[in-house]
Coordinates of C-alpha atoms in Angstrom, one line a residue:
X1 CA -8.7 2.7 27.3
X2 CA -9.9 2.5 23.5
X3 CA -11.5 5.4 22.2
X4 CA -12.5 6.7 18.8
X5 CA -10.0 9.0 16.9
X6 CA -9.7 11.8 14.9
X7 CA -6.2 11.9 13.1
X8 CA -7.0 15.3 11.5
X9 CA -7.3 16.7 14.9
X10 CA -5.6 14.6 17.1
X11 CA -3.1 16.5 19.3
X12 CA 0.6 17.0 17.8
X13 CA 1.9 14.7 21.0
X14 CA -0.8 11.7 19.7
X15 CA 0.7 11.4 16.3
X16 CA 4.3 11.8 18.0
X17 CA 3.5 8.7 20.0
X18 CA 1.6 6.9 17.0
X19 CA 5.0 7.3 15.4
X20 CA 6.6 5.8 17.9
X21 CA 4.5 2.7 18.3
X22 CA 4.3 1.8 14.3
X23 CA 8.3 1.8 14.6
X24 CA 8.4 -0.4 17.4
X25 CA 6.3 -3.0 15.5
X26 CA 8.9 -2.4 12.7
X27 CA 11.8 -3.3 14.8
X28 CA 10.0 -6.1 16.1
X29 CA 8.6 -7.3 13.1
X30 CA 10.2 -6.0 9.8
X31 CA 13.5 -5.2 11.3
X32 CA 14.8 -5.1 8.0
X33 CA 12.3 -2.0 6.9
X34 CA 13.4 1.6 7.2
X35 CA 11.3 3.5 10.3
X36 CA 9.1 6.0 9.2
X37 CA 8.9 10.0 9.8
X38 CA 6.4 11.9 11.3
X39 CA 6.7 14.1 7.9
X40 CA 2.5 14.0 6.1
X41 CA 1.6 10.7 8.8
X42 CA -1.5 13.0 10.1
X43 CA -2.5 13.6 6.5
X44 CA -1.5 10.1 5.3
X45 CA -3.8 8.6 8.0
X46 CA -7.0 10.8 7.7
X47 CA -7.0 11.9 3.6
X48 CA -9.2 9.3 1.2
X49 CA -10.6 8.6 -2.0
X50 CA -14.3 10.2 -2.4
X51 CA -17.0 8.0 -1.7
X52 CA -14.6 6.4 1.1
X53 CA -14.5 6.6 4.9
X54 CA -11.7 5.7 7.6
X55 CA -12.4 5.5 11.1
X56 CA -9.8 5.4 13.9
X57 CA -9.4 4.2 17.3
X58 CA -6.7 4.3 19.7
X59 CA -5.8 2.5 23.0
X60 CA -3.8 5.2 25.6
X61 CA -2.1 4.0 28.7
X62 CA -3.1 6.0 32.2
X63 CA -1.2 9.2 32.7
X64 CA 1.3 9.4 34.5
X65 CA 1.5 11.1 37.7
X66 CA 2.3 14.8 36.7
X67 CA -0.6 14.6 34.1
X68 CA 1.4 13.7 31.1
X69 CA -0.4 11.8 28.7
X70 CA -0.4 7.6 28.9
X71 CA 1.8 6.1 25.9
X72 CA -0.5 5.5 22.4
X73 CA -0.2 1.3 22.6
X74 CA -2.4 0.3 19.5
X75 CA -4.3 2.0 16.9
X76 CA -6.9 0.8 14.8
X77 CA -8.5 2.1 11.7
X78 CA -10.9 1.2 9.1
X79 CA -11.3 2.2 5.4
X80 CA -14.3 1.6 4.2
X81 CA -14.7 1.6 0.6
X82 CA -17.1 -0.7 -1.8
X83 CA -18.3 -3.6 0.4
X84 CA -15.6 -4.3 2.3
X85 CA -13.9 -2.5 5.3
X86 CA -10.2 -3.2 5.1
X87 CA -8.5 -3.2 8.5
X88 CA -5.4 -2.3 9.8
X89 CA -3.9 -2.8 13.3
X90 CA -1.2 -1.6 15.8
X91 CA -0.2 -3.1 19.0
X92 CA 2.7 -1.8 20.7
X93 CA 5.2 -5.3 21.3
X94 CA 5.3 -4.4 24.8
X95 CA 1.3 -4.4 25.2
X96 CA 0.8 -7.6 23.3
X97 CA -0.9 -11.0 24.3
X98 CA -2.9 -9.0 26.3
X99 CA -6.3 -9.0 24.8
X100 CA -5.8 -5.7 23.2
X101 CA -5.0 -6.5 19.9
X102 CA -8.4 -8.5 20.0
X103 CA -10.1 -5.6 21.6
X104 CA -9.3 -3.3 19.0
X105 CA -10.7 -6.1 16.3
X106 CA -13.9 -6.4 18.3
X107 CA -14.9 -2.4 18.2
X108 CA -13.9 -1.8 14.5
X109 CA -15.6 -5.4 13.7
X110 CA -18.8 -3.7 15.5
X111 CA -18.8 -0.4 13.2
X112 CA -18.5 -2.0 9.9
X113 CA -21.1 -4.5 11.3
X114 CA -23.6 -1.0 12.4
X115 CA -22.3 0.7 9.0
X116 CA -23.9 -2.3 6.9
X117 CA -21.2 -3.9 5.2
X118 CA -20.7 -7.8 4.7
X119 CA -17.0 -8.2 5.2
X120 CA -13.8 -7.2 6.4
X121 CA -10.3 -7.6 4.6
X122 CA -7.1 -7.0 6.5
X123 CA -3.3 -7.7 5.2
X124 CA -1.3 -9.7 6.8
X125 CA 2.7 -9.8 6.5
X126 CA 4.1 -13.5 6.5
X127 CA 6.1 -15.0 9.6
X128 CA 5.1 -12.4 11.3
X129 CA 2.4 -12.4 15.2
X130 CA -0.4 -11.1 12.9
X131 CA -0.6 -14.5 10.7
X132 CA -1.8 -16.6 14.1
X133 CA -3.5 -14.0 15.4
X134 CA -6.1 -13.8 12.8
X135 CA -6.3 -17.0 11.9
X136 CA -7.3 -17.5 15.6
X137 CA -10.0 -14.7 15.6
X138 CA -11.4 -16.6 12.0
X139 CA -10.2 -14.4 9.3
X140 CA -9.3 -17.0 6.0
X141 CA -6.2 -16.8 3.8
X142 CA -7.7 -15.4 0.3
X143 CA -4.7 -13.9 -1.4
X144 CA -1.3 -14.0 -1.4
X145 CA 1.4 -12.0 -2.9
X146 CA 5.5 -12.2 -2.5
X147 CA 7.2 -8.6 -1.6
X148 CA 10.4 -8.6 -3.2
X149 CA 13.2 -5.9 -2.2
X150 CA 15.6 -3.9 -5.0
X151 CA 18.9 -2.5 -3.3
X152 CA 20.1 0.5 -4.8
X153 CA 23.5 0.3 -4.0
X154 CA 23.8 -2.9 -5.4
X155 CA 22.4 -2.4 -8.8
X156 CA 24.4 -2.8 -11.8
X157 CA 23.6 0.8 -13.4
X158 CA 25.5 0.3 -16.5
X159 CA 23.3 -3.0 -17.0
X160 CA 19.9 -1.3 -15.5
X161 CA 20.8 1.8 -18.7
X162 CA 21.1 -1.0 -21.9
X163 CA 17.6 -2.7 -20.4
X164 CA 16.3 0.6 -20.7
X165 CA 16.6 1.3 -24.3
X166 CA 15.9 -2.7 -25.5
X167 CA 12.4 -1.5 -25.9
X168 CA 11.4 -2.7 -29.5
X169 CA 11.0 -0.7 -32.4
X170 CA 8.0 1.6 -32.6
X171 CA 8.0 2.5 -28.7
X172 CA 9.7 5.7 -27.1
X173 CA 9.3 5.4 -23.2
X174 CA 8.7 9.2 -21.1
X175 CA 8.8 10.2 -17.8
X176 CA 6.1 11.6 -15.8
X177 CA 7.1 13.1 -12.3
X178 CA 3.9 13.5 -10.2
X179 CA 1.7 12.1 -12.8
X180 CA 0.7 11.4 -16.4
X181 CA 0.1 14.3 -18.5
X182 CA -3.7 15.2 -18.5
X183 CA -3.9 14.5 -22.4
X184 CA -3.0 10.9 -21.7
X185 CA -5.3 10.4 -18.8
X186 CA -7.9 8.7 -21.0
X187 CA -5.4 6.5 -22.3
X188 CA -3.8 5.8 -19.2
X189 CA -7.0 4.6 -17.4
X190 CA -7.8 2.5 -21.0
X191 CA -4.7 0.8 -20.4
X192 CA -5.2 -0.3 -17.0
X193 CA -8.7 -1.0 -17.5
X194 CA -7.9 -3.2 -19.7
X195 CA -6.1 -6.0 -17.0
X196 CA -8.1 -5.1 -14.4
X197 CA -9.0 -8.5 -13.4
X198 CA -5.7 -10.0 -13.9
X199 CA -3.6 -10.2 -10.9
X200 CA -5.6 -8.0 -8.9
X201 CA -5.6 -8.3 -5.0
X202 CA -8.9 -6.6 -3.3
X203 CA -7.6 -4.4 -1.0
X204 CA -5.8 -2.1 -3.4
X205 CA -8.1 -1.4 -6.1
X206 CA -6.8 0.7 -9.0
X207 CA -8.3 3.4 -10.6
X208 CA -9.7 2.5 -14.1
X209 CA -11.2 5.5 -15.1
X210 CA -9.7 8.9 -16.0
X211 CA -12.2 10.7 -13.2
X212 CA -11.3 7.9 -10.6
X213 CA -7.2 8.3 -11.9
X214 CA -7.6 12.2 -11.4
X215 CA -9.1 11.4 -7.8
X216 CA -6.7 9.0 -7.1
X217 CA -3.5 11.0 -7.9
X218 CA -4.7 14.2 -5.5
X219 CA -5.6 11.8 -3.1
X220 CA -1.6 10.5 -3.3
X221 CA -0.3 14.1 -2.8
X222 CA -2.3 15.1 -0.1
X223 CA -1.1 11.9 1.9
X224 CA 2.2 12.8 1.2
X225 CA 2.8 10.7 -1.1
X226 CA 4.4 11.5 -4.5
X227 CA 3.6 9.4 -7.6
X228 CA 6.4 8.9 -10.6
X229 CA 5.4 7.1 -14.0
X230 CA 7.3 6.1 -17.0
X231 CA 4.5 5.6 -20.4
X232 CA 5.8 3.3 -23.1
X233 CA 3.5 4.9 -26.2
X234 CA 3.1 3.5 -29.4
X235 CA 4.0 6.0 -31.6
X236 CA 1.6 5.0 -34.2
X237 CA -1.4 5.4 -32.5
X238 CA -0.2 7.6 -29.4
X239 CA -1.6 4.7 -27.2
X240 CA 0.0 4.1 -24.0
X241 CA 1.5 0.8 -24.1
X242 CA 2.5 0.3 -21.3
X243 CA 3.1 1.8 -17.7
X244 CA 4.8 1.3 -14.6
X245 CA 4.4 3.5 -11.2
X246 CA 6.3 4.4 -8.1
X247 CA 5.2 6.0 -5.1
X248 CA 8.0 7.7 -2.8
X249 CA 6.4 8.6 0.3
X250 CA 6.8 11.4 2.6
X251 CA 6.8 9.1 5.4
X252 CA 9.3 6.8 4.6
X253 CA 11.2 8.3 1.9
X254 CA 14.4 6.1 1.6
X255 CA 12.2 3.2 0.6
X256 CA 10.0 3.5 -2.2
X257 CA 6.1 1.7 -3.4
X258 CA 6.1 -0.2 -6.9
X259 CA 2.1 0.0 -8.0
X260 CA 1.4 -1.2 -11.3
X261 CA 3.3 -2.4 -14.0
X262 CA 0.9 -3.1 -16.8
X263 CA 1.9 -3.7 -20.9
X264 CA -1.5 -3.9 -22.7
X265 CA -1.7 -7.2 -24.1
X266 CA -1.5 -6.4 -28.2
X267 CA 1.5 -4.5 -26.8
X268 CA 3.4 -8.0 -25.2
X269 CA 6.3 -9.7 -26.5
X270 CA 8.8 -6.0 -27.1
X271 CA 10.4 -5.8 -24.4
X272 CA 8.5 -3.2 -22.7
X273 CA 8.1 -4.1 -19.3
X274 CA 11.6 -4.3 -18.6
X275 CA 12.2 -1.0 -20.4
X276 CA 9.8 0.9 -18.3
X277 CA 10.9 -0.3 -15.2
X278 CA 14.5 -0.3 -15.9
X279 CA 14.2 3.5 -17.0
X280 CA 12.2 4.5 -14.3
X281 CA 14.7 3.4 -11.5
X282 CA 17.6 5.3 -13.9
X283 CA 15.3 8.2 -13.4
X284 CA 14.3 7.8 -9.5
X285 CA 18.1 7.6 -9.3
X286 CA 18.5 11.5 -9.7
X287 CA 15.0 12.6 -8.8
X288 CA 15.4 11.5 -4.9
X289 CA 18.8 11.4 -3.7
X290 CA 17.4 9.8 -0.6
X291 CA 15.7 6.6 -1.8
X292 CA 17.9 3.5 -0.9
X293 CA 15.4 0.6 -1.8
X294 CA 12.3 0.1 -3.7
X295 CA 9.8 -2.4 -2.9
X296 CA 7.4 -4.2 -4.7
X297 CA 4.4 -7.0 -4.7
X298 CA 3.7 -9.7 -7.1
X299 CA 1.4 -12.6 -7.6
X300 CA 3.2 -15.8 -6.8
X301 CA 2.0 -16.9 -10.4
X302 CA 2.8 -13.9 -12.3
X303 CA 6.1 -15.8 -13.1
X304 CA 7.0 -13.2 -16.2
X305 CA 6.9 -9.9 -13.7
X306 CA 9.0 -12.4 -11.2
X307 CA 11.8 -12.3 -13.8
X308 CA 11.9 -9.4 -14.7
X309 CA 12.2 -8.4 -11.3
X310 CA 15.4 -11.0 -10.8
X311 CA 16.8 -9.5 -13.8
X312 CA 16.5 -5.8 -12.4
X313 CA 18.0 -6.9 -9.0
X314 CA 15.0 -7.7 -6.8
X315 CA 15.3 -10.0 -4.5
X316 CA 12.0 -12.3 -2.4
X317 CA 11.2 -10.8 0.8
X318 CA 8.2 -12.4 2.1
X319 CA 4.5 -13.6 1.6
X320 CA 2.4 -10.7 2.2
X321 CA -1.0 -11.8 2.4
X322 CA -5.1 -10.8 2.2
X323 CA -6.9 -12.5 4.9
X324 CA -11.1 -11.7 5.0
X325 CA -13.8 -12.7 6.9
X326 CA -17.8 -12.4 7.3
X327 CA -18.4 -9.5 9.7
X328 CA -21.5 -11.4 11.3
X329 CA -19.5 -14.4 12.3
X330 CA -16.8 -12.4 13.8
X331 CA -18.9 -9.8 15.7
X332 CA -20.7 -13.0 16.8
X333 CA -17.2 -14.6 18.1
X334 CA -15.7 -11.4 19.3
X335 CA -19.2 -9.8 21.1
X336 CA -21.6 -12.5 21.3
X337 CA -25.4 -11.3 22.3
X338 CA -25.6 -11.8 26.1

């Protein structure tokens, strides 16, 4: 049974059984990735950006015979945000390949069609179930990014400290638990406005201006997710430089999110970007004792981020990919007009 869902009031035995499906499709999947808690998930799922939506769905088996609730075996939802709705699915492994996963499609597909929007984006991780089974239901290959992996325990730290300081002269590199400072807000959102069409995948916008970087920041802590920054500033103008961010989250805190890394092109050529991120893993180091990998995506032809991430100790993953598709057309495949 598929029904519309409410994360933010969804019973506490729901989101217990949400957990446990999303770590099946780990194991079956990404056996390699850490499972994830049940610490913030109800807030991760249901907080958003203003001017943004997400709608849920679930699919619940019967109950059993002394009433207790049927097993959560897929989950749906939909952000909807500028013109696109960007999709995410669950099926339980043991309820696949049988026409749920395409079920769950179909009445998502049918609300973004009824809310007015042209297209829907999903992301799809490489040699994984999802890559046939969108490419069967229509959805086309648009982007496509490599996830690489960084081992903490294999890092050489001595070597990761003396990459750290070979920022050139003129910089000084600071760290910004939970956020850049407000007075640099401005100049923080100057500098990422400034590559905002370079190497930019649709389905995770940035936020390019200070209200939007405000917005965006909150929106991280109240989905349990906590943002660290390292700033390479000029110290002749003040400008920020450069930046790179990590997001440790609540939900899977041994593994942490790279976001942007971004040197502001007058800015290129000192050794910056290799600084930042070098000092900011020397610095997650101490500020969570838990994280045990950090995780990052990168444009197959960003070839200069790709080496400094060898040099740091990243190693290639996977393709992780941005399939899209016009909602029309798949409504009309997926719930043609009788």
């Amino acid at each position: 049974m598929v029904r519309e869902w409410d994360p933010r009031n969804a019973s506490s035995a729901e989101i217990a059984s949400l957990l446990d499906t999303l770590n099946a499709v780990l194991a079956a999947d990404l056996p390699q990735d850490p499972p994830w808690r049940e610490s913030s998930l109800r807030e991760y799922l249901s907080e958003v950006m203003p001017g943004e939506r997400r709608i849920s769905w679930i699919a619940q088996a019967e109950p059993a015979e002394d009433g207790t609730p049927g097993l959560l075996l897929g989950h749906v939802n939909v952000l909807l945000l500028g013109g696109i709705g960007v999709l995410e699915v669950l099926v339980h492994p043991a309820a696949r390949r049988t026409g749920l996963g395409r079920e769950l499609v179909r009445v998502s597909a049918r609300r973004v069609w009824d809310e007015g929007f042209q297209s829907i984006g999903v992301e799809v991780v490489g040699d994984t179930p999802a890559v046939a089974f969108y490419e069967s239901l229509g959805f086309a290959r648009e982007y496509v990014e490599t996830r690489s992996v960084l081992d903490l325990n294999a890092v050489d730290w001595p070597a990761l400290a003396e990459m750290a300081t070979g920022v050139g002269a003129g910089y000084h590199l600071e760290f910004c638990p939970g956020g850049p400072p407000d007075e640099l807000i401005e100049a923080y959102a100057r500098a990422k406005a400034e590559v905002r069409d370079v190497d930019d995948g649709e389905l995770r916008p940035s936020s390019y201006d200070p209200e939007r970087l405000r917005d965006s920041l909150t929106t991280l802590h109240r989905r349990g997710m906590k943002p660290y920054i390292v700033l390479a500033l000029h110290e002749q103008t003040g400008e920020v430089a450069g930046l790179t961010e990590v997001v440790v989250p609540a939900q899977h805190p041994t593994r942490a999110d790279q976001y942007d890394t971004i040197v502001v092109r007058d800015h290129r050529g000192y050794g910056i970007d290799r600084a930042i991120k070098a000092r900011m893993l020397l610095e997650l180091r101490s500020a969570e004792p838990e994280l045990v990998e950090v995780q990052t995506w990168n444009a197959q032809a960003n070839e200069a981020m790709l080496k400094v991430n060898a040099e740091l100790g990243y190693r290639p993953d996977r393709e992780w990919c941005e399939y899209g598709v016009d909602v029309a057309e798949l409504v009309h495949r997926l719930d043609p007009p009788r």
